[in-house]
Amino acid sequence: QRQRRRAGDGGGLRRLTSPGSSNDLAPVVSPTGDWIAWQREIARPGGSIDAMEIWVMRADGSEPRPLVQNGSFNETPSWLPDGSGVVYASRVTGNWEIFHADLDGSAPVNLSSHPFADQYPRVSPDGSRVAFHTNRDVNFEIYTMRADGSEQRNVSGDPGEDRFANWTPDGRIVWSRFLTSFDLFLMDGDGSNQRPLFSSTFEETHASISPDGHWVVFQTDRFPPFTLLVAPIAGGES
């Protein structure tokens, strides 16, 4: 009898989208496990990208539909904990802003409302705050705000370039700081207790943390061009 493959071991691959001439990118599963959001590139026949839309579908690939379709560039969706909607970055106003969109199709709401570039939003595990990076302080910094857009504050506060924040299950933030290269750092949700996680001469970005909070997976060029590495977060069980 053939041994059944375990989920996550690379077996049992199944196609979920058929975008035609478009590209489907950056899928994120809702915390409830029943929805997937992703970016869909809208390209001209010659290959140039005219727009980026946010789409959603059921986890089995059924009921695909556009959630944000405004003719502009929209990217990096992040789910609310209850799966009722997403936050995302959009250039629909002429500069990058952070928006919230519900699954029910109601009009998206601009949360950040600032003339500089606000990008790469990530919702905290309890849904109370959103982390994002912004260049409103000349260099990029990590900011957080309440889920309604209020109380926007700089939590990284460093002359280096701070980008690509993500939350740990216990409400801390892992992000990338550029000094001579991008290294991974860890801090409390209010910006205190900042410390490096992984420092090297290579680029370490786009960290994502396992549901148990023990592991971090990140993008790196240690093995060119780019690969994914997984490592235990300092202090977590390995």
Short mmCIF file of C-alpha atoms in Angstrom, two decimals:
data_model
loop_
_atom_site.label_atom_id
_atom_site.label_comp_id
_atom_site.label_asym_id
_atom_site.label_seq_id
_atom_site.Cartn_x
_atom_site.Cartn_y
_atom_site.Cartn_z
CA GLN A 1 0.00 0.00 0.00
CA ARG A 2 1.32 3.41 -0.96
CA GLN A 3 2.11 5.68 1.92
CA ARG A 4 -0.10 8.75 1.97
CA ARG A 5 1.77 12.01 1.52
CA ARG A 6 1.61 14.51 4.36
CA ALA A 7 0.30 18.01 3.72
CA GLY A 8 3.14 20.46 3.16
CA ASP A 9 5.71 17.95 1.89
CA GLY A 10 5.36 19.08 -1.73
CA GLY A 11 3.07 16.25 -2.80
CA GLY A 12 -0.51 16.46 -4.00
CA LEU A 13 -0.02 19.64 -6.03
CA ARG A 14 -3.25 21.03 -7.47
CA ARG A 15 -3.80 24.07 -9.64
CA LEU A 16 -6.14 26.64 -8.08
CA THR A 17 -6.18 29.51 -10.61
CA SER A 18 -6.26 29.79 -14.40
CA PRO A 19 -5.50 33.45 -15.06
CA GLY A 20 -5.04 33.30 -18.81
CA SER A 21 -2.58 36.03 -19.83
CA SER A 22 -2.31 37.43 -16.27
CA ASN A 23 0.11 36.44 -13.51
CA ASP A 24 -1.15 35.35 -10.09
CA LEU A 25 1.25 36.22 -7.27
CA ALA A 26 1.75 36.42 -3.50
CA PRO A 27 -1.07 34.19 -2.16
CA VAL A 28 -2.00 34.49 1.52
CA VAL A 29 -4.35 32.12 3.37
CA SER A 30 -6.84 33.62 5.81
CA PRO A 31 -6.33 32.78 9.52
CA THR A 32 -9.63 30.89 9.39
CA GLY A 33 -8.19 28.70 6.61
CA ASP A 34 -11.15 29.00 4.24
CA TRP A 35 -10.08 31.88 1.96
CA ILE A 36 -7.04 32.81 -0.14
CA ALA A 37 -6.19 36.34 -1.27
CA TRP A 38 -3.63 37.09 -3.97
CA GLN A 39 -2.35 39.67 -6.46
CA ARG A 40 -3.29 39.42 -10.13
CA GLU A 41 -1.18 41.31 -12.69
CA ILE A 42 -3.10 42.78 -15.59
CA ALA A 43 -0.72 42.86 -18.54
CA ARG A 44 -0.86 44.24 -22.07
CA PRO A 45 -0.17 41.85 -24.98
CA GLY A 46 3.38 43.25 -25.15
CA GLY A 47 4.02 42.30 -21.54
CA SER A 48 3.88 45.64 -19.70
CA ILE A 49 1.85 45.63 -16.48
CA ASP A 50 -1.12 48.02 -16.52
CA ALA A 51 -2.56 47.24 -13.09
CA MET A 52 -2.45 44.91 -10.12
CA GLU A 53 -5.72 43.65 -8.63
CA ILE A 54 -6.52 41.91 -5.34
CA TRP A 55 -8.51 38.70 -5.80
CA VAL A 56 -9.98 36.20 -3.34
CA MET A 57 -11.21 32.62 -3.61
CA ARG A 58 -12.19 29.74 -1.40
CA ALA A 59 -9.27 27.61 -0.19
CA ASP A 60 -10.26 24.87 -2.67
CA GLY A 61 -10.05 27.32 -5.59
CA SER A 62 -13.80 27.84 -5.95
CA GLU A 63 -15.59 31.20 -6.11
CA PRO A 64 -12.67 33.30 -7.43
CA ARG A 65 -13.53 36.98 -7.70
CA PRO A 66 -11.84 40.39 -7.73
CA LEU A 67 -11.97 42.20 -4.40
CA VAL A 68 -10.08 45.34 -5.48
CA GLN A 69 -10.28 46.25 -9.16
CA ASN A 70 -9.65 49.96 -9.64
CA GLY A 71 -7.26 50.20 -12.60
CA SER A 72 -4.31 50.99 -10.33
CA PHE A 73 -1.63 48.98 -8.53
CA ASN A 74 -2.78 47.11 -5.42
CA GLU A 75 -0.60 44.61 -3.59
CA THR A 76 0.50 42.73 -0.44
CA PRO A 77 -2.88 41.79 1.06
CA SER A 78 -2.98 40.78 4.73
CA TRP A 79 -6.03 39.17 6.34
CA LEU A 80 -7.99 40.29 9.36
CA PRO A 81 -7.97 37.52 11.99
CA ASP A 82 -11.63 36.62 11.44
CA GLY A 83 -11.24 36.43 7.66
CA SER A 84 -13.81 39.18 7.06
CA GLY A 85 -11.50 41.30 4.92
CA VAL A 86 -7.97 42.36 4.07
CA VAL A 87 -5.68 45.36 4.33
CA TYR A 88 -3.44 46.11 1.36
CA ALA A 89 -1.29 48.80 -0.26
CA SER A 90 -2.66 50.77 -3.21
CA ARG A 91 -1.58 53.59 -5.53
CA VAL A 92 -5.14 54.50 -6.49
CA THR A 93 -4.76 57.95 -4.88
CA GLY A 94 -1.52 58.69 -6.76
CA ASN A 95 0.79 57.61 -3.92
CA TRP A 96 0.98 54.42 -1.91
CA GLU A 97 -1.61 54.21 0.89
CA ILE A 98 -2.87 51.43 3.18
CA PHE A 99 -6.50 50.44 2.58
CA HIS A 100 -9.01 48.09 4.19
CA ALA A 101 -11.52 46.11 2.11
CA ASP A 102 -14.26 43.82 3.43
CA LEU A 103 -15.21 40.59 1.66
CA ASP A 104 -18.78 41.84 1.34
CA GLY A 105 -17.74 44.18 -1.47
CA SER A 106 -18.24 47.46 0.38
CA ALA A 107 -16.08 50.42 -0.64
CA PRO A 108 -12.44 50.20 0.53
CA VAL A 109 -11.34 52.61 3.27
CA ASN A 110 -8.07 54.54 3.22
CA LEU A 111 -6.41 53.89 6.59
CA SER A 112 -3.06 55.69 6.34
CA SER A 113 -4.02 58.87 4.39
CA HIS A 114 -0.53 60.34 4.11
CA PRO A 115 1.27 62.00 1.15
CA PHE A 116 4.32 59.69 1.37
CA ALA A 117 4.62 55.99 0.46
CA ASP A 118 2.91 53.65 2.94
CA GLN A 119 3.44 50.02 1.92
CA TYR A 120 3.59 46.35 2.92
CA PRO A 121 0.84 46.24 5.59
CA ARG A 122 0.58 43.32 7.99
CA VAL A 123 -2.25 42.86 10.50
CA SER A 124 -1.36 41.87 14.06
CA PRO A 125 -2.55 38.44 15.29
CA ASP A 126 -5.27 40.00 17.46
CA GLY A 127 -6.37 42.38 14.68
CA SER A 128 -5.85 45.50 16.77
CA ARG A 129 -2.94 47.04 14.83
CA VAL A 130 -1.40 47.14 11.36
CA ALA A 131 2.37 47.31 10.77
CA PHE A 132 3.70 48.86 7.56
CA HIS A 133 6.79 50.57 6.20
CA THR A 134 6.82 54.19 5.08
CA ASN A 135 9.28 56.84 3.90
CA ARG A 136 7.50 59.73 5.62
CA ASP A 137 10.65 60.21 7.77
CA VAL A 138 12.88 60.40 4.64
CA ASN A 139 14.34 56.93 5.24
CA PHE A 140 11.94 54.01 5.49
CA GLU A 141 10.70 53.20 9.00
CA ILE A 142 8.33 50.63 10.47
CA TYR A 143 5.09 52.21 11.66
CA THR A 144 2.05 50.72 13.34
CA MET A 145 -1.48 52.06 13.55
CA ARG A 146 -4.79 50.94 14.96
CA ALA A 147 -6.95 48.86 12.65
CA ASP A 148 -9.08 51.97 11.99
CA GLY A 149 -6.02 54.01 10.92
CA SER A 150 -5.64 56.03 14.11
CA GLU A 151 -2.55 56.28 16.35
CA GLN A 152 0.04 56.03 13.58
CA ARG A 153 3.49 55.91 15.13
CA ASN A 154 7.09 55.12 14.28
CA VAL A 155 8.19 52.00 16.14
CA SER A 156 11.59 51.30 14.52
CA GLY A 157 13.13 54.79 14.79
CA ASP A 158 16.56 54.22 13.25
CA PRO A 159 18.71 55.95 10.59
CA GLY A 160 18.85 52.65 8.69
CA GLU A 161 16.22 51.55 6.16
CA ASP A 162 13.53 49.50 7.95
CA ARG A 163 11.14 47.46 5.82
CA PHE A 164 9.03 44.29 5.45
CA ALA A 165 7.59 43.97 8.96
CA ASN A 166 5.68 40.89 10.07
CA TRP A 167 4.14 39.86 13.37
CA THR A 168 4.96 36.93 15.62
CA PRO A 169 2.00 35.11 17.23
CA ASP A 170 2.75 36.80 20.57
CA GLY A 171 2.63 40.32 19.08
CA ARG A 172 6.31 41.06 18.43
CA ILE A 173 7.59 42.32 15.06
CA VAL A 174 10.26 40.82 12.82
CA TRP A 175 11.56 43.14 10.09
CA SER A 176 14.53 43.86 7.80
CA ARG A 177 16.96 46.71 8.51
CA PHE A 178 19.48 47.90 5.92
CA LEU A 179 22.86 49.03 7.24
CA THR A 180 25.37 47.49 4.82
CA SER A 181 22.87 44.79 3.84
CA PHE A 182 19.35 43.82 4.93
CA ASP A 183 19.44 41.88 8.23
CA LEU A 184 16.54 40.50 10.25
CA PHE A 185 15.64 42.20 13.53
CA LEU A 186 13.10 41.52 16.28
CA MET A 187 11.30 44.00 18.55
CA ASP A 188 8.26 44.26 20.78
CA GLY A 189 5.11 45.61 19.16
CA ASP A 190 5.71 49.06 20.66
CA GLY A 191 9.26 49.27 19.26
CA SER A 192 11.11 48.39 22.47
CA ASN A 193 13.72 45.66 22.96
CA GLN A 194 15.12 45.81 19.43
CA ARG A 195 17.75 43.19 18.66
CA PRO A 196 19.22 41.50 15.58
CA LEU A 197 18.05 38.01 14.70
CA PHE A 198 20.31 37.21 11.74
CA SER A 199 23.19 39.41 10.54
CA SER A 200 25.34 38.66 7.52
CA THR A 201 26.76 40.24 4.37
CA PHE A 202 23.76 38.88 2.47
CA GLU A 203 20.20 40.18 2.03
CA GLU A 204 17.58 38.76 4.43
CA THR A 205 14.05 40.05 3.80
CA HIS A 206 10.33 39.21 3.76
CA ALA A 207 10.25 37.23 7.00
CA SER A 208 7.26 35.07 7.88
CA ILE A 209 6.79 33.35 11.25
CA SER A 210 5.38 29.89 11.92
CA PRO A 211 2.04 29.65 13.80
CA ASP A 212 3.81 28.30 16.91
CA GLY A 213 6.22 31.27 16.89
CA HIS A 214 9.33 29.09 16.90
CA TRP A 215 10.49 29.43 13.30
CA VAL A 216 11.11 32.18 10.79
CA VAL A 217 11.32 31.68 7.02
CA PHE A 218 12.88 34.43 4.94
CA GLN A 219 14.21 35.34 1.51
CA THR A 220 17.99 35.48 1.08
CA ASP A 221 20.64 35.67 -1.63
CA ARG A 222 23.11 33.53 0.34
CA PHE A 223 22.67 30.94 -2.42
CA PRO A 224 22.17 33.13 -5.53
CA PRO A 225 20.01 34.29 -7.01
CA PHE A 226 17.45 34.04 -4.15
CA THR A 227 16.30 31.17 -1.97
CA LEU A 228 14.18 30.63 1.13
CA LEU A 229 15.74 29.69 4.46
CA VAL A 230 14.08 28.62 7.68
CA ALA A 231 15.67 29.03 11.11
CA PRO A 232 14.60 28.99 14.76
CA ILE A 233 13.81 32.36 16.30
CA ALA A 234 16.27 32.97 19.13
CA GLY A 235 14.69 31.73 22.34
CA GLY A 236 12.22 29.47 20.56
CA GLU A 237 12.29 25.69 20.62
CA SER A 238 14.12 24.10 17.70
#
